[in-house]
Structure formats: structure tokens, C-alpha cells
């Protein structure tokens, strides 16, 4: 169990420190010049003679004094009258103290993994974290890129993890959800067979056909309810009623009806989900991983007042991608694995799931055939047996 020791504010260096200075916001969305910019390292603010720690952290935001607590806000979210903490130093001299040594060994980690360095210690930690969060009603948020759903084993592994209580939230973009649904509807992802990885003739039409069909139906949920989707992660989450938060981007096709087009609304939606998280796992997405790393807190304060780390895992085949995330988190409770996401998901499945559950509608799978251009080399059942 990781523990946190508060600073000794009885120390002489804090004796003569005055309260942190604040200035009121005069116009919505604009902060006074000289504001203090927040980071992920736990930071205390002196208010009315007491040193206060916000319940959540976030990167590149402002600290706002609200009654007897300090809250972290995006600059765009400040309102007229908000009392913004002012200052540029964090050594305590201005009533702002950035405290990097509170957690026990193992939470803050300098450096990260290099190419092909997905070591056993990182896997062992995430196995323990996942089991702990499941057993203690945690909230495990997954942030996924489209590469995750291009493979049958990965889609199946994620679905089994969800069925067994290891997924409480999914965040991603239009492409990830679209290609997973394409896999369940047409048996392809971006036109490639999810079993053989062979390209279908005119397969580049497939994801657009899926988008068109879903938009015509009205929603992902209705499209699935009509029996169009045989399997996949999105179908599983819909069956389990797990929240799915989809953020739009400038290059989206379609998009799916559930995708939020406004980027600031997307950030707000993502923050609301990540604020619930007790563990965050990001797979194969530099954009969404970096965004989540900035807005997701590095710690949480429980009902008993304990300060607990929120571990943030980022997995990618590109070393630079995970390094960006580690830097954004200031190395606080972050773990990076440079490896193939299929290997990662399958390892989790094998370690965590003993008696797996099947949630696919067997009758629907038999009755609903893949739409156009499905590879006829082997049947789906034969392909699964050969995997």
C-alpha cells in the first residue's frame, strides 16, 4: 500500500509565511496576470493560516480558493469573482508549497522504459492494481486508440476484461469506436480482416458503410440492438452499461452520433470521467494519452483524508509517445511500457481471468451474416479455432 506523509508545517521555514495571495476574476475565462500555474506534484496553499491540498491535481490550470478549500480549474472555466492564487514560486515563500517527497518509494519514478523494455515488474504492478481496484470498488478508466481494435485477440481480451469487472469507463475517439464496430459488423477494421489481416476488395469503403448505417439508425445502441454487431469491445460495454466518452477531431469521418464535436466540450466530458478514476490505462494513442495525462489527477483524497496516488499506465510501440505522457505527469504515479498493445491486453487477460464469461449473443451470431466483402477463405468459427 502506498502512503503519503504530509509536510511538517511546524518547521521554522514555514513559521513566517503569509497566506497565498489571491486576486478576483473580473471577466469569465480570463485570469489576473501573475497567476500560479498548477502541476501534478501535490501542492499546498496557505489559506486563513492553514495549508490546504486540493482534492485533485491537473496540469497547466489555476488554483482557486473556494470557502475552506482550494480547487483546481481550467482557465477557461473561471468565473467572475473566483479568487485565483497568485505567485510564481513554489518553495512556500508565497504561501505555495510544491511537495515532491510525500509519497512512499515507488510512486514517483524518474525515467521510463526504453524500446522493447516491457518488464515483468511493471506487469506485476498493474496486475496488483487491477485486482485491488476491482475488489475495492475502484473506477478503472481506459483510454484507447484505434490500433487496439484492429486485432481479434485484443478485442476479445478487452471484452473479457470488461465482463470480469476491470473496465468502468472508456475514453477515445471516433476511429477507435468505428473500427471496433466495423469489426463486429463486417469482420474488418479499416478494410482489413480482423482475423487474417488481409485487405478486402474495396475495403476502404467498409468503415464509411458502417458509419452511414449507424447514423441512419440513430445511435450505436440502436444499431447494436437491431442485431447488426456480432461482437467487439463497444458491444460488450453497451451490454454492461459502461460509459463511453468519444471526442471528435478535425479528421473524423462521419462521425458516430455519440462523438462530441466541440473540442472544449470533449475536454470537459473527459475530465468528468477521469475525475472518477482510481486507475487510468492508455493504449496506443499519443493524442488522447497526452490529453488524459494532463487533465487526470495524479492523486486523490479519500473520505478519511488519505492522499492516494492514481496510477497512470501508458502503453505504446513508440518510445516518444510514452515519454510525452511521463513528462506531463511529472513522473508522479506513472508507468510506461513500450510494447505491442495486443501482447499487453492478452497478458492481462491470461493473468486476471480464470473462468471467463461469454457475453456474445450466440443466436445473433449465427443469424446475422457479415455484410459485403467478407473474406470467404474460411468461416469465422474456423478462423477462431486456428488462432
CSV table of C-alpha atoms in Angstrom, one decimal:
chain,number,residue,atom,x,y,z
A,1,UNK,CA,0.0,0.0,0.0
A,2,UNK,CA,1.4,3.4,-1.0
A,3,UNK,CA,1.2,6.0,1.7
A,4,UNK,CA,1.6,9.8,1.8
A,5,UNK,CA,3.2,11.8,4.6
A,6,UNK,CA,2.2,15.5,4.9
A,7,UNK,CA,4.8,18.2,5.2
A,8,UNK,CA,5.8,19.4,8.6
A,9,UNK,CA,4.4,22.8,8.5
A,10,UNK,CA,5.7,23.4,12.1
A,11,UNK,CA,9.1,23.7,10.6
A,12,UNK,CA,10.8,27.0,11.1
A,13,UNK,CA,10.9,27.8,7.4
A,14,UNK,CA,7.1,28.0,7.3
A,15,UNK,CA,6.8,30.0,10.5
A,16,UNK,CA,6.7,33.5,9.0
A,17,UNK,CA,5.0,32.6,5.7
A,18,UNK,CA,1.9,34.6,4.9
A,19,UNK,CA,-1.3,33.4,3.2
A,20,UNK,CA,-1.1,32.9,-0.5
A,21,UNK,CA,-2.2,36.0,-2.3
A,22,UNK,CA,-5.3,35.9,-4.4
A,23,UNK,CA,-7.0,38.2,-7.0
A,24,UNK,CA,-10.6,38.0,-8.2
A,25,UNK,CA,-11.5,37.2,-11.7
A,26,UNK,CA,-13.0,40.2,-13.5
A,27,UNK,CA,-14.2,38.5,-16.6
A,28,UNK,CA,-15.2,34.9,-17.2
A,29,UNK,CA,-12.4,32.8,-18.7
A,30,UNK,CA,-9.7,35.4,-18.0
A,31,UNK,CA,-7.4,35.2,-15.0
A,32,UNK,CA,-5.4,38.0,-13.4
A,33,UNK,CA,-1.8,38.5,-14.6
A,34,UNK,CA,0.7,36.8,-12.2
A,35,UNK,CA,-1.4,33.7,-11.6
A,36,UNK,CA,0.2,30.5,-10.3
A,37,UNK,CA,0.2,27.6,-12.8
A,38,UNK,CA,-0.6,24.2,-11.3
A,39,UNK,CA,1.3,20.9,-11.9
A,40,UNK,CA,0.7,17.2,-11.0
A,41,UNK,CA,3.1,17.3,-8.0
A,42,UNK,CA,1.0,17.7,-4.8
A,43,UNK,CA,0.9,21.4,-3.9
A,44,UNK,CA,-0.3,23.1,-0.7
A,45,UNK,CA,-1.7,26.6,-0.5
A,46,UNK,CA,-1.9,28.6,2.7
A,47,UNK,CA,-5.4,30.0,3.3
A,48,UNK,CA,-6.5,31.6,6.5
A,49,UNK,CA,-3.4,30.3,8.3
A,50,UNK,CA,-4.0,26.7,7.2
A,51,UNK,CA,-2.1,24.8,4.5
A,52,UNK,CA,-4.6,23.2,2.1
A,53,UNK,CA,-4.2,20.5,-0.5
A,54,UNK,CA,-6.7,20.4,-3.4
A,55,UNK,CA,-8.5,17.1,-3.7
A,56,UNK,CA,-7.4,16.7,-7.3
A,57,UNK,CA,-4.5,17.9,-9.4
A,58,UNK,CA,-4.3,18.9,-13.0
A,59,UNK,CA,-1.6,20.3,-15.3
A,60,UNK,CA,-1.5,23.9,-16.5
A,61,UNK,CA,-4.5,25.1,-14.6
A,62,UNK,CA,-5.1,27.6,-11.8
A,63,UNK,CA,-5.8,27.2,-8.1
A,64,UNK,CA,-8.9,28.9,-6.9
A,65,UNK,CA,-9.8,29.5,-3.2
A,66,UNK,CA,-13.4,28.5,-2.6
A,67,UNK,CA,-14.5,28.7,1.0
A,68,UNK,CA,-12.4,26.5,3.1
A,69,UNK,CA,-10.8,24.6,0.2
A,70,UNK,CA,-8.7,25.1,-2.9
A,71,UNK,CA,-9.9,23.7,-6.2
A,72,UNK,CA,-8.1,23.4,-9.5
A,73,UNK,CA,-9.8,24.9,-12.5
A,74,UNK,CA,-9.1,25.3,-16.2
A,75,UNK,CA,-8.5,28.9,-17.1
A,76,UNK,CA,-11.5,28.8,-19.5
A,77,UNK,CA,-13.7,27.7,-16.6
A,78,UNK,CA,-13.0,30.5,-14.1
A,79,UNK,CA,-15.9,32.9,-13.4
A,80,UNK,CA,-16.2,36.4,-12.2
A,81,UNK,CA,-15.5,36.6,-8.5
A,82,UNK,CA,-13.3,33.5,-8.4
A,83,UNK,CA,-10.2,34.0,-6.1
A,84,UNK,CA,-7.2,32.9,-8.1
A,85,UNK,CA,-4.0,32.1,-6.3
A,86,UNK,CA,-1.2,34.4,-7.4
A,87,UNK,CA,2.6,33.8,-7.4
A,88,UNK,CA,5.4,32.2,-9.4
A,89,UNK,CA,7.4,30.4,-6.7
A,90,UNK,CA,6.5,27.1,-5.1
A,91,UNK,CA,9.0,26.8,-2.2
A,92,UNK,CA,6.5,28.0,0.4
A,93,UNK,CA,7.7,31.6,0.5
A,94,UNK,CA,4.5,32.9,-1.3
A,95,UNK,CA,2.1,30.5,0.5
A,96,UNK,CA,2.5,27.9,-2.2
A,97,UNK,CA,4.4,24.7,-1.5
A,98,UNK,CA,5.1,22.1,-4.1
A,99,UNK,CA,5.8,18.9,-2.2
A,100,UNK,CA,7.5,16.1,-4.2
A,101,UNK,CA,8.6,13.8,-1.4
A,102,UNK,CA,5.4,12.9,0.3
A,103,UNK,CA,4.7,9.5,-1.3
A,104,UNK,CA,6.5,6.3,-0.3
A,105,UNK,CA,9.1,4.9,-2.6
A,106,UNK,CA,7.8,3.6,-5.9
A,107,UNK,CA,5.1,6.2,-6.7
A,108,UNK,CA,7.4,8.8,-8.2
A,109,UNK,CA,9.7,7.3,-10.8
A,110,UNK,CA,12.3,9.1,-12.8
A,111,UNK,CA,12.8,7.9,-16.3
A,112,UNK,CA,10.8,5.2,-18.0
A,113,UNK,CA,11.1,2.2,-20.2
A,114,UNK,CA,13.0,2.1,-23.4
A,115,UNK,CA,12.3,0.2,-26.6
A,116,UNK,CA,11.2,-3.4,-26.0
A,117,UNK,CA,11.5,-3.0,-22.3
A,118,UNK,CA,8.1,-4.1,-21.1
A,119,UNK,CA,9.5,-5.6,-17.9
A,120,UNK,CA,7.9,-8.0,-15.5
A,121,UNK,CA,7.8,-5.6,-12.6
A,122,UNK,CA,5.5,-3.2,-14.5
A,123,UNK,CA,3.2,-6.1,-15.4
A,124,UNK,CA,3.2,-7.3,-11.8
A,125,UNK,CA,2.2,-3.9,-10.5
A,126,UNK,CA,-0.7,-3.5,-12.9
A,127,UNK,CA,-2.0,-6.9,-12.1
A,128,UNK,CA,-2.0,-6.0,-8.4
A,129,UNK,CA,-3.5,-2.6,-9.1
A,130,UNK,CA,-6.3,-4.0,-11.3
A,131,UNK,CA,-7.2,-6.6,-8.7
A,132,UNK,CA,-7.2,-4.1,-5.9
A,133,UNK,CA,-9.4,-1.6,-7.8
A,134,UNK,CA,-11.9,-4.3,-8.7
A,135,UNK,CA,-12.1,-5.6,-5.1
A,136,UNK,CA,-12.4,-2.1,-3.6
A,137,UNK,CA,-15.0,-0.6,-5.9
A,138,UNK,CA,-12.4,1.4,-7.9
A,139,UNK,CA,-13.0,3.2,-11.1
A,140,UNK,CA,-10.7,1.9,-13.9
A,141,UNK,CA,-10.7,4.2,-16.9
A,142,UNK,CA,-9.3,3.0,-20.3
A,143,UNK,CA,-8.1,5.4,-23.0
A,144,UNK,CA,-7.8,3.7,-26.3
A,145,UNK,CA,-6.5,4.4,-29.8
A,146,UNK,CA,-7.8,2.7,-33.0
A,147,UNK,CA,-4.9,0.3,-33.3
A,148,UNK,CA,-6.3,-1.6,-30.2
A,149,UNK,CA,-9.3,-2.8,-32.1
A,150,UNK,CA,-7.6,-4.0,-35.3
A,151,UNK,CA,-7.0,-7.5,-34.0
A,152,UNK,CA,-9.4,-10.2,-32.9
A,153,UNK,CA,-7.4,-11.3,-29.8
A,154,UNK,CA,-7.2,-7.7,-28.5
A,155,UNK,CA,-10.9,-7.0,-29.0
A,156,UNK,CA,-11.8,-10.3,-27.3
A,157,UNK,CA,-9.3,-9.7,-24.4
A,158,UNK,CA,-10.7,-6.2,-23.7
A,159,UNK,CA,-14.2,-7.6,-23.8
A,160,UNK,CA,-13.3,-10.3,-21.3
A,161,UNK,CA,-11.6,-7.8,-19.0
A,162,UNK,CA,-14.8,-5.7,-19.1
A,163,UNK,CA,-17.0,-8.7,-18.5
A,164,UNK,CA,-15.0,-9.5,-15.4
A,165,UNK,CA,-15.1,-6.1,-13.8
A,166,UNK,CA,-11.9,-4.4,-14.9
A,167,UNK,CA,-13.4,-1.6,-17.0
A,168,UNK,CA,-15.6,1.2,-15.6
A,169,UNK,CA,-15.1,3.8,-18.3
A,170,UNK,CA,-13.8,4.1,-21.9
A,171,UNK,CA,-12.4,7.2,-23.5
A,172,UNK,CA,-11.3,7.5,-27.1
A,173,UNK,CA,-12.1,9.0,-30.5
A,174,UNK,CA,-14.3,8.3,-33.4
A,175,UNK,CA,-11.9,6.0,-35.2
A,176,UNK,CA,-11.5,3.6,-32.3
A,177,UNK,CA,-15.2,3.1,-31.8
A,178,UNK,CA,-15.9,3.0,-35.6
A,179,UNK,CA,-13.3,0.3,-36.4
A,180,UNK,CA,-14.4,-1.9,-33.5
A,181,UNK,CA,-18.0,-1.7,-34.7
A,182,UNK,CA,-16.7,-2.3,-38.2
A,183,UNK,CA,-15.1,-5.5,-36.9
A,184,UNK,CA,-18.4,-6.7,-35.4
A,185,UNK,CA,-20.5,-5.7,-38.4
A,186,UNK,CA,-18.3,-6.5,-41.4
A,187,UNK,CA,-15.4,-8.5,-39.9
A,188,UNK,CA,-12.8,-5.9,-40.9
A,189,UNK,CA,-11.1,-2.9,-39.4
A,190,UNK,CA,-10.2,-0.2,-41.9
A,191,UNK,CA,-10.9,-2.8,-44.6
A,192,UNK,CA,-8.6,-5.5,-43.2
A,193,UNK,CA,-9.9,-8.8,-41.9
A,194,UNK,CA,-9.6,-8.8,-38.1
A,195,UNK,CA,-8.5,-12.4,-38.2
A,196,UNK,CA,-6.2,-12.7,-41.2
A,197,UNK,CA,-5.2,-9.0,-41.6
A,198,UNK,CA,-5.8,-9.4,-45.3
A,199,UNK,CA,-7.4,-6.4,-47.1
A,200,UNK,CA,-10.9,-6.9,-48.5
A,201,UNK,CA,-11.6,-5.7,-52.1
A,202,UNK,CA,-12.9,-2.1,-51.8
A,203,UNK,CA,-12.3,-2.5,-48.0
A,204,UNK,CA,-11.6,1.2,-47.7
A,205,UNK,CA,-15.4,1.7,-48.0
A,206,UNK,CA,-16.2,-0.5,-45.0
A,207,UNK,CA,-15.8,2.0,-42.2
A,208,UNK,CA,-17.8,4.5,-44.1
A,209,UNK,CA,-20.6,2.0,-44.8
A,210,UNK,CA,-20.6,1.3,-41.0
A,211,UNK,CA,-20.8,5.0,-40.1
A,212,UNK,CA,-23.5,5.6,-42.6
A,213,UNK,CA,-25.6,2.6,-41.3
A,214,UNK,CA,-25.2,3.7,-37.7
A,215,UNK,CA,-26.0,7.3,-38.5
A,216,UNK,CA,-29.1,6.2,-40.4
A,217,UNK,CA,-30.2,4.1,-37.4
A,218,UNK,CA,-29.6,6.9,-35.0
A,219,UNK,CA,-27.2,5.6,-32.4
A,220,UNK,CA,-24.7,2.9,-31.6
A,221,UNK,CA,-27.0,1.4,-29.0
A,222,UNK,CA,-29.9,1.2,-31.5
A,223,UNK,CA,-27.6,-0.3,-34.2
A,224,UNK,CA,-26.4,-3.0,-31.8
A,225,UNK,CA,-30.0,-3.6,-30.6
A,226,UNK,CA,-31.0,-4.4,-34.2
A,227,UNK,CA,-28.6,-7.3,-34.2
A,228,UNK,CA,-26.1,-5.8,-36.6
A,229,UNK,CA,-23.0,-6.2,-34.4
A,230,UNK,CA,-21.8,-9.7,-33.7
A,231,UNK,CA,-19.0,-9.0,-31.2
A,232,UNK,CA,-16.5,-6.4,-30.0
A,233,UNK,CA,-15.5,-4.2,-27.2
A,234,UNK,CA,-18.1,-1.5,-27.8
A,235,UNK,CA,-20.9,-4.0,-27.9
A,236,UNK,CA,-19.7,-5.5,-24.6
A,237,UNK,CA,-19.6,-2.1,-22.9
A,238,UNK,CA,-23.1,-1.2,-24.2
A,239,UNK,CA,-24.4,-4.5,-22.8
A,240,UNK,CA,-22.7,-3.7,-19.4
A,241,UNK,CA,-23.8,-0.1,-19.5
A,242,UNK,CA,-20.3,1.2,-19.1
A,243,UNK,CA,-19.9,4.9,-20.0
A,244,UNK,CA,-18.2,5.6,-23.4
A,245,UNK,CA,-16.8,9.1,-23.9
A,246,UNK,CA,-15.9,9.9,-27.5
A,247,UNK,CA,-14.0,13.0,-28.5
A,248,UNK,CA,-14.1,14.4,-32.0
A,249,UNK,CA,-11.1,15.6,-34.1
A,250,UNK,CA,-10.6,17.6,-37.3
A,251,UNK,CA,-10.1,14.5,-39.4
A,252,UNK,CA,-13.1,12.4,-38.3
A,253,UNK,CA,-15.2,10.6,-40.9
A,254,UNK,CA,-19.0,10.5,-40.2
A,255,UNK,CA,-18.7,10.8,-37.2
A,256,UNK,CA,-20.6,8.4,-35.0
A,257,UNK,CA,-23.7,10.1,-33.5
A,258,UNK,CA,-22.2,9.9,-29.9
A,259,UNK,CA,-19.0,11.7,-30.8
A,260,UNK,CA,-18.7,15.2,-29.3
A,261,UNK,CA,-17.6,17.6,-32.0
A,262,UNK,CA,-16.7,20.7,-29.8
A,263,UNK,CA,-13.2,20.2,-28.5
A,264,UNK,CA,-13.8,22.0,-25.2
A,265,UNK,CA,-17.0,20.0,-24.6
A,266,UNK,CA,-14.9,16.9,-25.2
A,267,UNK,CA,-12.3,18.0,-22.7
A,268,UNK,CA,-15.0,18.7,-20.1
A,269,UNK,CA,-16.6,15.3,-20.7
A,270,UNK,CA,-13.2,13.6,-20.4
A,271,UNK,CA,-12.3,15.5,-17.2
A,272,UNK,CA,-15.7,14.4,-15.7
A,273,UNK,CA,-14.9,10.8,-16.3
A,274,UNK,CA,-11.2,11.0,-15.4
A,275,UNK,CA,-12.1,12.7,-12.1
A,276,UNK,CA,-13.8,9.5,-11.1
A,277,UNK,CA,-10.8,7.4,-12.0
A,278,UNK,CA,-8.7,5.5,-9.4
A,279,UNK,CA,-6.5,3.9,-12.2
A,280,UNK,CA,-6.0,5.1,-15.8
A,281,UNK,CA,-4.7,2.8,-18.6
A,282,UNK,CA,-3.9,4.3,-22.1
A,283,UNK,CA,-3.2,2.2,-25.1
A,284,UNK,CA,-1.8,3.2,-28.5
A,285,UNK,CA,-2.9,6.8,-28.7
A,286,UNK,CA,-0.4,9.7,-28.3
A,287,UNK,CA,-3.1,12.3,-28.6
A,288,UNK,CA,-5.6,11.0,-26.1
A,289,UNK,CA,-2.9,9.7,-23.8
A,290,UNK,CA,-1.2,13.1,-23.6
A,291,UNK,CA,-4.5,14.9,-23.1
A,292,UNK,CA,-5.6,12.5,-20.3
A,293,UNK,CA,-2.2,12.8,-18.7
A,294,UNK,CA,-2.6,16.5,-18.3
A,295,UNK,CA,-6.2,16.6,-17.1
A,296,UNK,CA,-6.3,13.5,-14.9
A,297,UNK,CA,-5.3,13.9,-11.3
A,298,UNK,CA,-2.1,12.3,-10.0
A,299,UNK,CA,-3.7,11.7,-6.6
A,300,UNK,CA,-7.0,11.7,-4.8
A,301,UNK,CA,-8.1,12.4,-1.3
A,302,UNK,CA,-10.4,9.8,0.1
A,303,UNK,CA,-13.2,10.2,2.7
A,304,UNK,CA,-10.8,9.7,5.6
A,305,UNK,CA,-8.4,12.4,4.3
A,306,UNK,CA,-5.8,9.9,3.0
A,307,UNK,CA,-3.8,11.1,-0.1
A,308,UNK,CA,-3.6,8.2,-2.5
A,309,UNK,CA,-1.8,8.0,-5.9
A,310,UNK,CA,-3.7,7.5,-9.1
A,311,UNK,CA,-1.5,5.3,-11.2
A,312,UNK,CA,-1.4,6.2,-14.9
A,313,UNK,CA,-0.3,3.5,-17.3
A,314,UNK,CA,0.6,4.4,-20.9
A,315,UNK,CA,1.4,1.6,-23.5
A,316,UNK,CA,2.7,2.3,-27.0
A,317,UNK,CA,5.2,0.8,-29.5
A,318,UNK,CA,6.7,4.3,-29.8
A,319,UNK,CA,9.1,5.4,-27.1
A,320,UNK,CA,8.5,9.1,-27.7
A,321,UNK,CA,4.7,8.6,-27.2
A,322,UNK,CA,5.1,7.3,-23.6
A,323,UNK,CA,7.9,9.8,-22.8
A,324,UNK,CA,5.5,12.7,-23.5
A,325,UNK,CA,3.0,11.2,-21.0
A,326,UNK,CA,5.6,10.6,-18.4
A,327,UNK,CA,6.8,14.2,-18.7
A,328,UNK,CA,3.2,15.6,-18.5
A,329,UNK,CA,2.7,13.6,-15.3
A,330,UNK,CA,6.0,14.8,-13.8
A,331,UNK,CA,6.8,11.2,-13.2
A,332,UNK,CA,4.1,11.0,-10.4
A,333,UNK,CA,2.5,7.6,-10.3
A,334,UNK,CA,3.1,7.0,-14.0
A,335,UNK,CA,4.3,3.8,-15.6
A,336,UNK,CA,5.3,3.4,-19.3
A,337,UNK,CA,5.5,0.2,-21.3
A,338,UNK,CA,7.0,0.2,-24.8
A,339,UNK,CA,5.3,-2.8,-26.3
A,340,UNK,CA,2.6,-4.1,-28.7
A,341,UNK,CA,-0.8,-3.4,-27.2
A,342,UNK,CA,-2.0,-6.9,-28.3
A,343,UNK,CA,0.6,-8.5,-26.2
A,344,UNK,CA,-0.3,-6.2,-23.3
A,345,UNK,CA,-4.0,-7.0,-23.4
A,346,UNK,CA,-3.5,-10.7,-23.8
A,347,UNK,CA,-1.1,-10.8,-20.9
A,348,UNK,CA,-3.7,-9.1,-18.7
A,349,UNK,CA,-6.4,-11.5,-19.9
A,350,UNK,CA,-4.3,-14.5,-19.1
A,351,UNK,CA,-3.3,-13.3,-15.7
A,352,UNK,CA,-6.5,-11.9,-14.4
A,353,UNK,CA,-9.3,-14.0,-15.9
A,354,UNK,CA,-9.6,-17.6,-14.8
A,355,UNK,CA,-13.2,-18.5,-15.6
A,356,UNK,CA,-14.1,-16.2,-18.5
A,357,UNK,CA,-17.7,-15.2,-19.3
A,358,UNK,CA,-19.1,-15.2,-22.8
A,359,UNK,CA,-21.5,-12.3,-23.5
A,360,UNK,CA,-21.9,-12.6,-27.2
A,361,UNK,CA,-25.4,-13.4,-28.3
A,362,UNK,CA,-24.9,-16.9,-29.8
A,363,UNK,CA,-28.1,-16.9,-31.7
A,364,UNK,CA,-27.5,-13.5,-33.1
A,365,UNK,CA,-24.0,-14.5,-34.2
A,366,UNK,CA,-25.5,-17.4,-36.1
A,367,UNK,CA,-28.3,-15.5,-37.6
A,368,UNK,CA,-26.5,-12.2,-38.6
A,369,UNK,CA,-24.1,-12.6,-41.5
A,370,UNK,CA,-21.3,-10.2,-42.3
A,371,UNK,CA,-22.3,-7.6,-44.9
A,372,UNK,CA,-20.4,-7.2,-48.2
A,373,UNK,CA,-16.8,-8.1,-49.0
A,374,UNK,CA,-16.3,-10.5,-46.1
A,375,UNK,CA,-13.4,-12.9,-46.8
A,376,UNK,CA,-14.7,-16.3,-47.9
A,377,UNK,CA,-11.4,-18.2,-47.4
A,378,UNK,CA,-12.6,-19.6,-44.0
A,379,UNK,CA,-15.6,-19.2,-41.8
A,380,UNK,CA,-15.4,-17.1,-38.6
A,381,UNK,CA,-15.6,-20.3,-36.5
A,382,UNK,CA,-12.8,-21.9,-38.4
A,383,UNK,CA,-10.6,-18.9,-38.1
A,384,UNK,CA,-11.2,-18.7,-34.3
A,385,UNK,CA,-10.2,-22.4,-33.9
A,386,UNK,CA,-6.9,-21.8,-35.8
A,387,UNK,CA,-5.9,-18.8,-33.6
